[in-house]
XYZ file of N, CA and C in Angstrom:
723
model
N 52.716 -53.709 34.407
C 51.442 -53.203 34.689
C 50.312 -53.582 34.694
N 49.212 -53.213 35.110
C 47.980 -53.147 35.860
C 47.225 -52.856 34.786
N 46.220 -53.313 34.642
C 45.096 -52.873 33.592
C 44.146 -51.177 34.523
N 44.672 -51.139 35.567
C 44.584 -49.931 35.995
C 45.251 -49.052 35.805
N 47.001 -49.459 36.047
C 47.756 -48.410 36.114
C 47.921 -47.717 34.317
N 47.503 -48.637 33.483
C 47.412 -48.217 31.896
C 46.462 -47.367 31.153
N 45.039 -47.147 32.622
C 44.129 -46.322 32.284
C 44.283 -45.205 33.073
N 45.142 -44.814 34.132
C 45.292 -44.284 34.865
C 46.378 -43.047 33.916
N 47.207 -43.967 32.968
C 48.413 -43.269 32.556
C 48.070 -42.387 31.229
N 46.774 -44.042 30.563
C 46.540 -42.669 29.577
C 45.275 -41.705 29.666
N 45.214 -41.895 30.919
C 43.821 -40.388 31.182
C 44.135 -39.215 31.078
N 45.732 -40.076 31.900
C 46.878 -38.845 32.465
C 47.636 -38.189 31.067
N 48.131 -39.013 29.910
C 47.957 -38.802 28.625
C 46.827 -37.691 27.793
N 45.435 -38.012 27.613
C 44.971 -37.419 27.011
C 44.420 -36.194 27.964
N 44.469 -35.824 29.581
C 44.195 -34.460 29.443
C 45.643 -33.827 29.446
N 47.064 -34.345 29.626
C 48.138 -33.657 29.506
C 48.012 -33.334 27.923
N 47.168 -33.563 26.744
C 47.096 -33.350 25.527
C 46.092 -31.937 25.500
N 44.744 -32.125 26.409
C 43.616 -31.249 26.276
C 44.162 -30.197 27.040
N 45.366 -29.991 27.685
C 45.718 -28.952 28.710
C 46.389 -27.866 27.572
N 47.235 -28.930 26.822
C 47.954 -28.105 25.788
C 47.429 -28.392 24.696
N 46.238 -28.610 24.687
C 45.130 -27.949 23.191
C 45.076 -26.358 23.376
N 44.216 -27.408 24.939
C 43.693 -25.899 25.406
C 44.301 -24.130 25.440
N 45.686 -24.275 26.309
C 46.841 -23.166 26.068
C 47.018 -23.110 24.738
N 47.064 -23.630 24.281
C 46.664 -23.857 22.377
C 45.872 -22.339 21.895
N 44.937 -23.239 22.419
C 43.853 -22.573 21.275
C 43.658 -20.983 22.019
N 44.267 -20.697 23.266
C 43.456 -19.581 23.687
C 44.893 -19.258 23.539
N 45.864 -18.750 23.531
C 46.938 -18.146 22.361
C 45.992 -17.589 20.931
N 46.237 -18.056 20.333
C 45.267 -17.938 19.002
C 44.104 -17.385 19.123
N 43.472 -18.000 20.634
C 42.047 -16.786 20.211
C 43.237 -15.172 21.288
N 43.965 -15.359 21.671
C 44.836 -13.462 22.113
C 44.960 -12.787 20.698
N 46.246 -14.476 20.666
C 46.540 -13.191 18.874
C 45.563 -12.815 18.569
N 44.769 -13.590 17.692
C 43.570 -12.819 17.300
C 42.589 -11.464 17.706
N 42.039 -11.686 18.883
C 41.976 -9.813 19.291
C 43.382 -9.103 19.139
N 45.029 -9.563 19.761
C 45.756 -8.363 19.459
C 45.367 -7.378 17.699
N 45.373 -8.663 17.073
C 44.835 -9.272 15.413
C 44.218 -7.921 15.150
N 42.932 -7.904 15.672
C 41.908 -7.795 15.192
C 41.651 -6.307 15.942
N 42.326 -5.941 17.291
C 42.242 -4.496 17.555
C 43.340 -3.687 17.211
N 44.083 -3.911 15.965
C 44.884 -3.201 16.337
C 44.775 -3.005 14.008
N 43.474 -4.119 13.823
C 42.585 -3.079 13.168
C 41.644 -2.102 12.470
N 41.584 -2.111 14.316
C 40.945 -1.154 15.019
C 41.131 0.785 14.390
N 40.852 1.206 13.657
C 41.135 3.233 13.748
C 39.717 3.751 14.015
N 39.206 3.244 14.027
C 37.716 4.151 13.868
C 38.009 4.043 15.585
N 37.712 5.778 15.911
C 37.464 5.453 17.374
C 36.157 5.230 18.007
N 35.710 5.544 19.363
C 34.801 5.573 20.014
C 33.727 7.399 19.794
N 32.863 6.553 19.484
C 31.771 8.305 19.532
C 31.165 8.747 21.330
N 31.045 9.898 21.272
C 31.095 9.922 22.454
C 29.405 11.137 22.642
N 28.584 11.625 23.828
C 28.093 12.597 23.816
C 28.026 12.864 25.257
N 27.645 14.540 25.802
C 27.002 14.332 27.071
C 26.202 14.171 26.579
N 25.069 14.122 28.421
C 22.984 14.123 27.589
C 23.364 14.792 28.721
N 23.604 14.850 30.015
C 23.315 16.022 30.564
C 24.438 16.188 31.584
N 24.747 18.229 31.971
C 23.445 18.638 31.493
C 22.990 19.095 30.488
N 22.743 19.936 29.724
C 21.833 20.317 28.845
C 22.636 21.302 28.575
N 23.555 22.115 27.308
C 24.242 23.229 27.559
C 23.624 24.425 27.801
N 24.373 25.619 28.041
C 24.124 26.946 27.881
C 22.704 26.106 30.206
N 23.136 24.862 30.477
C 22.109 24.998 31.506
C 23.203 25.471 32.787
N 21.581 25.813 34.152
C 22.173 26.457 35.041
C 23.430 25.913 36.225
N 23.376 25.939 36.096
C 23.959 24.702 37.806
C 24.750 25.388 39.200
N 24.960 24.511 39.834
C 25.396 24.735 41.178
C 25.984 23.379 42.435
N 26.325 23.841 43.745
C 26.785 23.192 43.797
C 28.030 22.012 43.207
N 27.541 20.250 43.808
C 28.241 19.171 43.595
C 26.414 18.703 41.528
N 27.171 18.739 40.892
C 27.008 18.238 39.275
C 26.276 17.612 38.746
N 25.728 16.504 39.083
C 25.621 15.496 38.438
C 25.530 15.060 36.599
N 26.987 14.420 35.694
C 27.238 14.770 35.183
C 27.015 13.250 33.983
N 26.349 13.105 33.648
C 25.760 11.851 32.262
C 26.747 11.639 30.907
N 26.966 11.303 30.325
C 27.346 11.627 28.912
C 26.768 9.549 28.211
N 27.508 9.115 27.116
C 27.166 7.977 26.938
C 28.018 7.877 25.465
N 27.716 6.585 25.663
C 29.558 5.882 23.949
C 29.145 5.003 23.485
N 29.343 5.733 22.633
C 28.684 4.168 21.336
C 30.451 3.499 20.709
N 31.224 2.144 20.303
C 32.370 2.089 19.479
C 31.860 0.261 18.486
N 32.160 0.442 17.823
C 32.123 -0.933 17.159
C 32.186 -2.240 18.285
N 33.149 -1.827 18.194
C 33.905 -3.577 19.374
C 33.764 -3.004 20.797
N 34.293 -2.166 21.715
C 34.012 -1.888 23.320
C 34.166 -0.582 23.284
N 33.725 -0.236 24.807
C 34.130 1.438 25.402
C 35.117 0.762 26.004
N 36.261 1.139 26.330
C 36.341 0.510 27.737
C 36.411 1.750 29.031
N 36.417 2.312 28.282
C 35.827 3.817 29.803
C 35.786 5.228 29.238
N 35.634 5.901 29.749
C 34.966 7.563 29.227
C 35.951 8.054 30.114
N 36.467 9.015 30.539
C 36.675 10.463 31.054
C 35.960 11.738 30.664
N 35.839 12.464 32.356
C 34.793 12.974 32.312
C 36.017 15.368 32.238
N 36.108 15.328 31.637
C 36.476 17.325 31.554
C 36.699 18.322 32.576
N 36.468 19.199 32.853
C 35.702 20.201 33.719
C 37.252 21.568 32.847
N 36.676 22.136 32.467
C 37.754 23.264 31.897
C 38.381 23.234 31.580
N 39.149 21.723 30.866
C 40.222 20.868 30.216
C 40.781 19.654 31.698
N 40.018 19.974 32.564
C 40.576 19.604 34.079
C 39.809 18.241 33.611
N 41.280 16.455 34.099
C 39.862 15.813 34.287
C 39.689 15.640 35.692
N 38.311 15.181 35.414
C 38.113 15.707 37.192
C 36.428 13.894 37.310
N 36.900 13.085 36.331
C 35.904 11.767 37.044
C 36.701 10.723 35.422
N 36.654 9.705 36.307
C 36.316 8.380 35.179
C 35.631 7.387 35.636
N 34.890 5.897 34.268
C 33.989 5.628 33.984
C 33.935 4.718 33.671
N 33.821 3.787 33.344
C 34.135 1.886 32.858
C 33.099 1.459 31.589
N 31.997 1.989 32.193
C 30.609 1.906 32.025
C 30.349 2.241 29.988
N 29.711 2.774 29.543
C 29.260 3.267 28.141
C 27.448 4.237 28.351
N 27.002 3.437 29.554
C 26.432 4.923 30.252
C 27.413 5.753 30.908
N 27.962 6.213 31.546
C 28.366 6.769 32.254
C 28.396 8.315 33.121
N 28.437 8.243 34.677
C 27.910 9.201 35.577
C 29.376 9.273 35.921
N 28.825 11.153 37.051
C 30.321 11.106 37.239
C 29.381 13.373 38.287
N 30.566 13.355 38.864
C 29.554 14.232 40.575
C 31.243 15.217 40.065
N 30.969 16.511 39.453
C 31.735 17.097 39.627
C 31.083 18.294 40.200
N 32.366 18.998 41.010
C 32.139 19.690 42.550
C 32.085 20.881 42.126
N 31.470 21.585 41.912
C 31.244 23.582 41.969
C 31.359 24.287 42.685
N 31.237 24.040 44.157
C 30.764 24.328 45.009
C 31.509 25.818 45.479
N 32.491 25.464 45.101
C 34.166 26.212 45.347
C 33.857 27.924 43.844
N 33.012 27.567 43.038
C 33.065 28.598 41.903
C 32.682 29.564 41.502
N 32.585 31.072 41.296
C 31.896 32.197 41.833
C 30.831 32.077 40.768
N 29.226 32.700 41.857
C 28.788 32.833 40.853
C 29.016 33.271 39.424
N 27.062 32.643 38.429
C 27.826 34.024 37.359
C 28.485 33.258 36.420
N 29.440 32.002 36.795
C 30.824 32.055 36.224
C 30.503 30.796 35.113
N 30.793 31.364 34.154
C 30.538 29.542 33.278
C 31.809 28.720 32.717
N 31.809 28.050 32.233
C 32.673 26.817 32.341
C 32.688 25.622 31.344
N 33.360 25.194 30.682
C 32.682 23.894 30.079
C 33.673 22.730 30.103
N 32.683 22.543 29.794
C 32.120 20.333 30.004
C 32.618 19.424 28.141
N 33.379 18.635 28.771
C 33.772 17.307 27.431
C 33.533 16.584 27.841
N 33.743 15.275 27.095
C 33.989 13.929 27.971
C 35.281 12.914 26.408
N 35.862 12.013 26.982
C 37.145 11.362 25.695
C 36.417 9.970 26.180
N 35.793 9.731 25.224
C 35.793 7.845 25.193
C 36.338 6.897 24.778
N 37.243 6.025 25.223
C 38.338 5.178 24.294
C 38.086 3.390 24.425
N 38.615 3.055 23.296
C 38.132 2.375 23.068
C 39.080 0.635 23.257
N 38.980 -0.002 23.026
C 39.940 -1.505 24.164
C 41.570 -1.279 22.777
N 41.660 -0.369 21.618
C 43.075 -0.525 20.692
C 43.324 0.872 21.183
N 43.532 1.317 22.275
C 43.554 3.210 22.641
C 42.695 4.367 21.854
N 41.704 3.693 20.220
C 41.326 5.000 20.134
C 40.457 6.476 21.119
N 40.331 7.399 20.710
C 40.059 8.383 21.749
C 39.062 9.161 20.936
N 36.942 9.270 21.205
C 36.734 9.663 20.744
C 36.098 11.420 21.211
N 36.220 12.292 21.537
C 35.776 13.147 22.115
C 34.607 14.143 21.946
N 33.881 14.112 22.834
C 32.478 15.126 22.971
C 32.828 16.488 21.921
N 31.616 17.119 22.016
C 30.923 18.366 21.810
C 31.531 19.045 23.290
N 31.822 20.008 23.145
C 32.033 20.879 24.459
C 31.058 21.911 25.003
N 30.640 21.125 26.382
C 29.407 22.052 26.651
C 29.259 23.024 27.410
N 28.751 24.401 27.339
C 29.025 25.124 28.313
C 28.031 25.317 29.243
N 28.387 25.495 31.080
C 27.838 25.731 32.089
C 27.804 26.686 33.074
N 27.038 27.204 33.329
C 26.732 28.353 34.399
C 26.270 28.513 35.448
N 27.637 29.035 36.715
C 26.776 28.744 37.679
C 26.405 30.043 38.265
N 24.369 28.894 38.812
C 24.366 29.655 39.536
C 24.142 31.395 40.428
N 23.656 32.285 40.376
C 23.349 32.783 41.357
C 23.097 32.761 42.582
N 23.343 33.181 44.103
C 22.545 32.716 45.221
C 21.340 32.970 44.817
N 20.294 33.928 44.514
C 19.368 34.121 44.450
C 18.388 33.407 43.161
N 19.637 32.345 42.199
C 18.921 31.757 41.402
C 18.725 30.713 41.062
N 17.815 29.501 41.396
C 17.458 27.988 40.588
C 17.083 27.534 40.111
N 17.430 26.166 39.537
C 17.048 26.045 38.273
C 15.834 25.316 38.451
N 14.630 25.544 37.910
C 13.297 24.072 37.475
C 13.879 23.575 36.469
N 14.092 24.116 35.223
C 14.254 23.029 34.876
C 14.679 23.270 32.982
N 15.824 21.942 32.873
C 16.370 22.804 31.723
C 16.916 21.599 31.060
N 16.956 21.730 29.882
C 16.436 19.563 28.788
C 15.868 19.895 27.804
N 15.423 18.889 27.129
C 14.217 18.396 26.004
C 13.392 17.434 27.068
N 11.904 17.727 26.708
C 10.916 16.875 26.635
C 10.437 16.695 26.142
N 10.457 14.314 25.818
C 9.661 14.154 24.739
C 8.820 13.227 25.100
N 7.424 14.205 24.390
C 6.397 14.239 24.570
C 4.813 13.473 24.266
N 4.592 12.766 24.180
C 3.942 11.556 23.204
C 3.018 12.035 22.429
N 2.818 11.482 21.710
C 1.131 12.050 20.580
C -0.103 12.426 21.704
N -0.672 12.999 22.022
C -2.123 13.549 22.441
C -1.449 13.271 24.290
N -0.624 13.510 24.031
C -0.783 12.995 25.974
C 0.239 14.758 26.445
N 0.935 14.281 27.947
C 1.505 15.440 28.501
C 2.503 15.463 29.358
N 4.553 16.116 29.314
C 4.563 16.229 30.425
C 4.714 16.950 31.445
N 5.301 16.413 32.937
C 4.821 18.149 33.129
C 6.776 17.830 34.850
N 7.000 18.628 34.604
C 7.516 19.679 35.512
C 7.368 20.202 36.899
N 7.555 19.330 37.732
C 7.252 19.657 39.375
C 8.045 20.160 40.266
N 7.998 21.550 40.035
C 8.981 22.465 41.341
C 8.427 22.791 42.393
N 9.473 23.556 43.629
C 9.074 23.682 44.353
C 9.480 25.508 44.678
N 8.406 26.279 44.958
C 8.946 27.913 44.740
C 8.695 28.453 46.276
N 9.366 29.932 46.329
C 9.327 30.172 47.923
C 8.578 31.591 47.203
N 7.554 32.027 48.785
C 7.122 33.108 48.598
C 8.246 34.791 48.476
N 7.953 35.237 47.016
C 8.439 36.343 46.962
C 9.397 36.197 45.435
N 9.891 34.635 44.946
C 9.974 34.310 43.932
C 9.492 34.512 43.070
N 10.538 35.094 41.556
C 9.676 34.896 40.095
C 10.100 34.288 38.932
N 9.463 32.721 38.480
C 10.052 32.497 37.199
C 9.677 32.602 35.387
N 10.805 32.554 36.071
C 11.759 32.999 34.146
C 12.238 31.903 33.764
N 11.538 31.975 32.253
C 12.698 30.753 31.642
C 11.501 31.597 30.093
N 11.858 29.803 29.420
C 11.496 29.982 27.608
C 11.097 28.785 27.104
N 10.756 28.150 25.663
C 10.769 26.780 26.047
C 9.881 26.794 24.144
N 10.884 26.700 23.798
C 10.396 25.657 22.516
C 10.159 24.793 21.514
N 9.553 24.561 20.201
C 9.149 22.978 19.637
C 10.164 22.501 18.943
N 10.538 20.718 18.500
C 11.997 21.305 17.590
C 11.421 21.064 15.946
N 12.431 20.702 15.807
C 11.817 21.110 13.725
C 10.653 21.089 13.020
N 10.540 22.913 13.941
C 9.223 23.370 13.089
C 7.769 22.565 13.856
N 7.903 22.113 15.549
C 6.549 21.715 15.572
C 6.265 22.738 15.987
N 4.873 21.990 16.951
C 4.377 22.901 18.121
C 4.098 22.863 19.377
N 4.171 24.029 20.788
C 3.493 23.471 21.518
C 2.242 23.523 21.866
N 1.814 22.800 22.067
C -0.018 22.318 21.546
C -0.128 22.981 23.113
N 0.193 22.600 24.174
C -0.050 23.141 25.497
C 0.455 23.730 26.479
N 1.204 24.895 27.154
C 1.482 24.836 28.292
C 1.431 26.052 29.180
N 1.370 24.924 30.205
C 0.486 25.487 31.854
C 1.007 25.292 32.563
N 1.443 26.437 33.424
C 1.511 26.693 33.982
C 0.369 26.851 35.623
N 0.330 25.114 36.588
C -0.515 25.160 37.401
C 0.261 24.937 39.132
N -0.959 25.302 40.301
C -0.782 25.445 40.717
C -1.842 23.851 40.855
N -0.681 23.413 42.516
C -0.575 21.708 43.038
C -2.307 21.605 43.299
N -3.201 22.533 43.268
C -4.527 22.057 43.424
C -5.231 22.356 42.051
N -5.097 22.944 41.393
C -5.317 22.475 39.505
C -4.718 22.107 38.897
N -2.976 21.220 38.796
C -2.841 20.408 38.351
C -3.337 18.699 38.930
N -4.085 18.557 40.183
C -4.640 17.539 40.358
C -5.991 17.584 39.259
N -7.177 18.802 40.254
C -7.592 18.997 38.634
C -7.860 18.493 36.919
N -6.527 19.407 36.855
C -5.755 18.440 35.098
C -6.332 17.333 35.496
N -5.086 16.520 35.875
C -5.123 15.295 35.604
C -6.573 15.079 35.980
N -7.804 14.913 36.415
C -8.594 14.218 36.224
C -8.900 15.018 35.179
N -8.903 15.776 34.484
C -9.269 16.181 33.141
C -10.476 17.034 33.495
N -10.843 17.421 34.605
C -11.956 18.458 35.274
C -11.592 20.126 34.776
N -12.534 21.041 34.584
C -11.803 22.303 34.388
C -10.444 22.508 35.917
N -9.780 23.702 35.418
C -8.953 24.285 35.940
C -8.749 24.999 35.454
N -7.870 26.546 36.987
C -7.635 28.357 36.234
C -5.909 27.746 36.171
N -5.434 28.517 34.801
C -4.113 27.966 34.733
C -3.451 29.611 35.119
N -2.147 29.226 35.738
C -1.487 30.807 36.408
C -1.220 31.345 34.695
N -0.411 30.439 34.140
C 0.218 30.907 32.498
C -0.152 30.205 31.886
N -1.373 29.943 30.999
C -0.984 29.302 29.690
C -1.284 30.648 28.165
N -0.220 29.340 27.381
C -0.338 29.507 26.318
C -0.796 27.881 25.277
N -1.568 28.368 23.804
C -1.782 27.236 23.069
C -1.058 27.165 21.846
N -0.441 26.428 20.949
C -0.771 26.516 19.690
C 1.166 27.176 19.198
N 1.422 27.030 19.699
C 3.354 28.418 19.848
C 4.311 27.456 19.137
N 5.099 28.066 18.833
C 6.398 27.537 18.572
C 6.882 27.266 19.213
N 7.290 28.466 19.921
C 7.973 29.094 21.429
C 7.266 30.333 21.978
N 7.542 30.075 23.925
C 6.823 30.880 24.695
C 8.582 31.138 25.031
N 8.368 32.644 25.505
C 8.728 32.540 26.917
C 8.044 33.593 28.036
N 8.673 33.795 29.347
C 7.838 34.486 30.142
C 8.167 34.730 31.313
N 8.110 35.736 32.385
C 8.297 36.186 33.629
C 7.234 36.379 34.835
N 7.481 36.133 34.776
C 6.262 36.262 36.082
C 5.975 35.791 37.552
N 6.207 36.782 38.534
C 5.214 36.008 40.539
C 5.040 35.369 40.331
N 6.164 34.527 40.721
C 4.574 34.128 42.114
C 4.012 33.982 43.181
N 2.306 32.648 43.240
C 1.320 33.364 43.570
C 2.115 33.355 45.384
N 3.120 32.835 45.217
C 3.384 32.037 46.687
C 3.904 31.144 46.983
N 4.144 30.897 48.483
C 4.755 29.800 48.381
C 4.508 27.898 48.264
N 4.709 27.251 47.612
C 4.335 26.066 47.353
C 5.312 25.198 46.325
N 3.938 24.244 45.906
C 4.583 23.512 44.566
C 3.293 23.681 43.293
N 4.390 23.736 42.137
C 3.733 24.053 40.855
C 4.163 22.926 40.149
N 3.929 22.938 39.091
C 4.054 21.905 37.348
C 3.940 22.457 36.461
N 5.341 22.842 35.856
C 5.121 23.226 34.596
C 4.299 21.575 33.365
N 3.322 22.321 32.411
C 3.034 21.114 32.314
C 2.686 21.577 29.792
N 3.421 19.980 29.664
C 3.594 20.657 28.096
C 3.113 19.343 27.725
N 1.945 19.673 26.981
C 0.642 18.773 26.430
C 1.396 19.330 24.898
N 0.733 17.451 24.363
C 0.798 17.668 22.706
C -0.010 17.712 22.158
N -0.775 17.995 21.183
C -1.466 18.236 20.341
C -1.803 16.753 18.675
N -0.676 16.929 18.531
C -0.054 16.105 17.798
C -0.048 14.640 17.062
N 0.111 14.116 16.020
C -0.602 12.612 16.289
C 1.189 11.827 16.361
N 2.259 12.602 16.446
C 2.587 11.653 16.778
C 3.817 12.807 17.775
N 5.238 11.932 18.104
C 5.518 12.062 19.349
C 6.380 13.410 19.391
N 6.154 14.830 19.849
C 7.415 15.750 19.769
C 8.236 15.739 20.996
N 8.993 16.746 20.724
C 10.394 17.259 21.510
C 10.538 18.412 21.546
N 10.891 18.430 22.834
C 10.316 20.827 22.810
C 11.872 20.255 24.089
N 11.811 22.070 23.691
C 13.721 22.105 24.606
C 12.605 23.444 25.272
N 12.873 23.287 27.152
C 13.081 24.482 27.557
C 14.567 24.631 29.067
N 14.201 25.742 29.277
C 15.048 26.491 30.324
C 13.362 27.584 30.864
N 13.995 27.158 32.513
C 12.928 27.762 33.026
C 13.902 28.428 34.255
N 13.987 28.566 35.646
C 14.627 29.188 36.989
C 13.478 29.690 37.086
N 14.173 30.293 38.791
C 13.435 30.381 39.756
C 14.428 31.632 40.409
N 13.948 33.004 40.139
C 14.988 34.205 40.975
C 14.430 34.580 42.153
């Protein structure tokens, strides 16, 4: 046998050995993963991040959820009134719920279930949402995180004859530094630090509510300002009727 033949044979033997060793390592790794998963008895946590509980919705509704697991989240299932309507394999999941055929002003329940690779299931809290009437449109519903000394503005379009109705409150006993309802021109003045005239304004309150006709068709802003030295969280719900 030639020297080159011996070398080829040696390399073939080495290659075969490495393949067998790699296969054995893969089998051991797989067995280790299965053993690790068999020890996992803790279900994932999951919660719906949007829409907010008691939100007014209509049409095709965007539903978002988040899940956490000590290992891996396999998927999140979305349910409306107990029926599965979507599945997402991300731990920051989103889905679209078709509410176009549902009666106006009817209430419906949404929740999600997150699964991990071990098959454990974690259930979110159930939220309730209301289908808007034909004359009712949502401006904003949810929480607002406002930086210290800063503000958050919610922009919306209104029609002549609309009425703006809503409520807001500061979380954990905080204070809404200033709430202002501004038209587009006065919002630009506000942004520039110039003098402005608000349609409605409240200063230094823990909560507020209002119902007031819109002056006319156009662009408007709801401005939530924080006068505190730390970030504040506000909850707000406003609709046009």
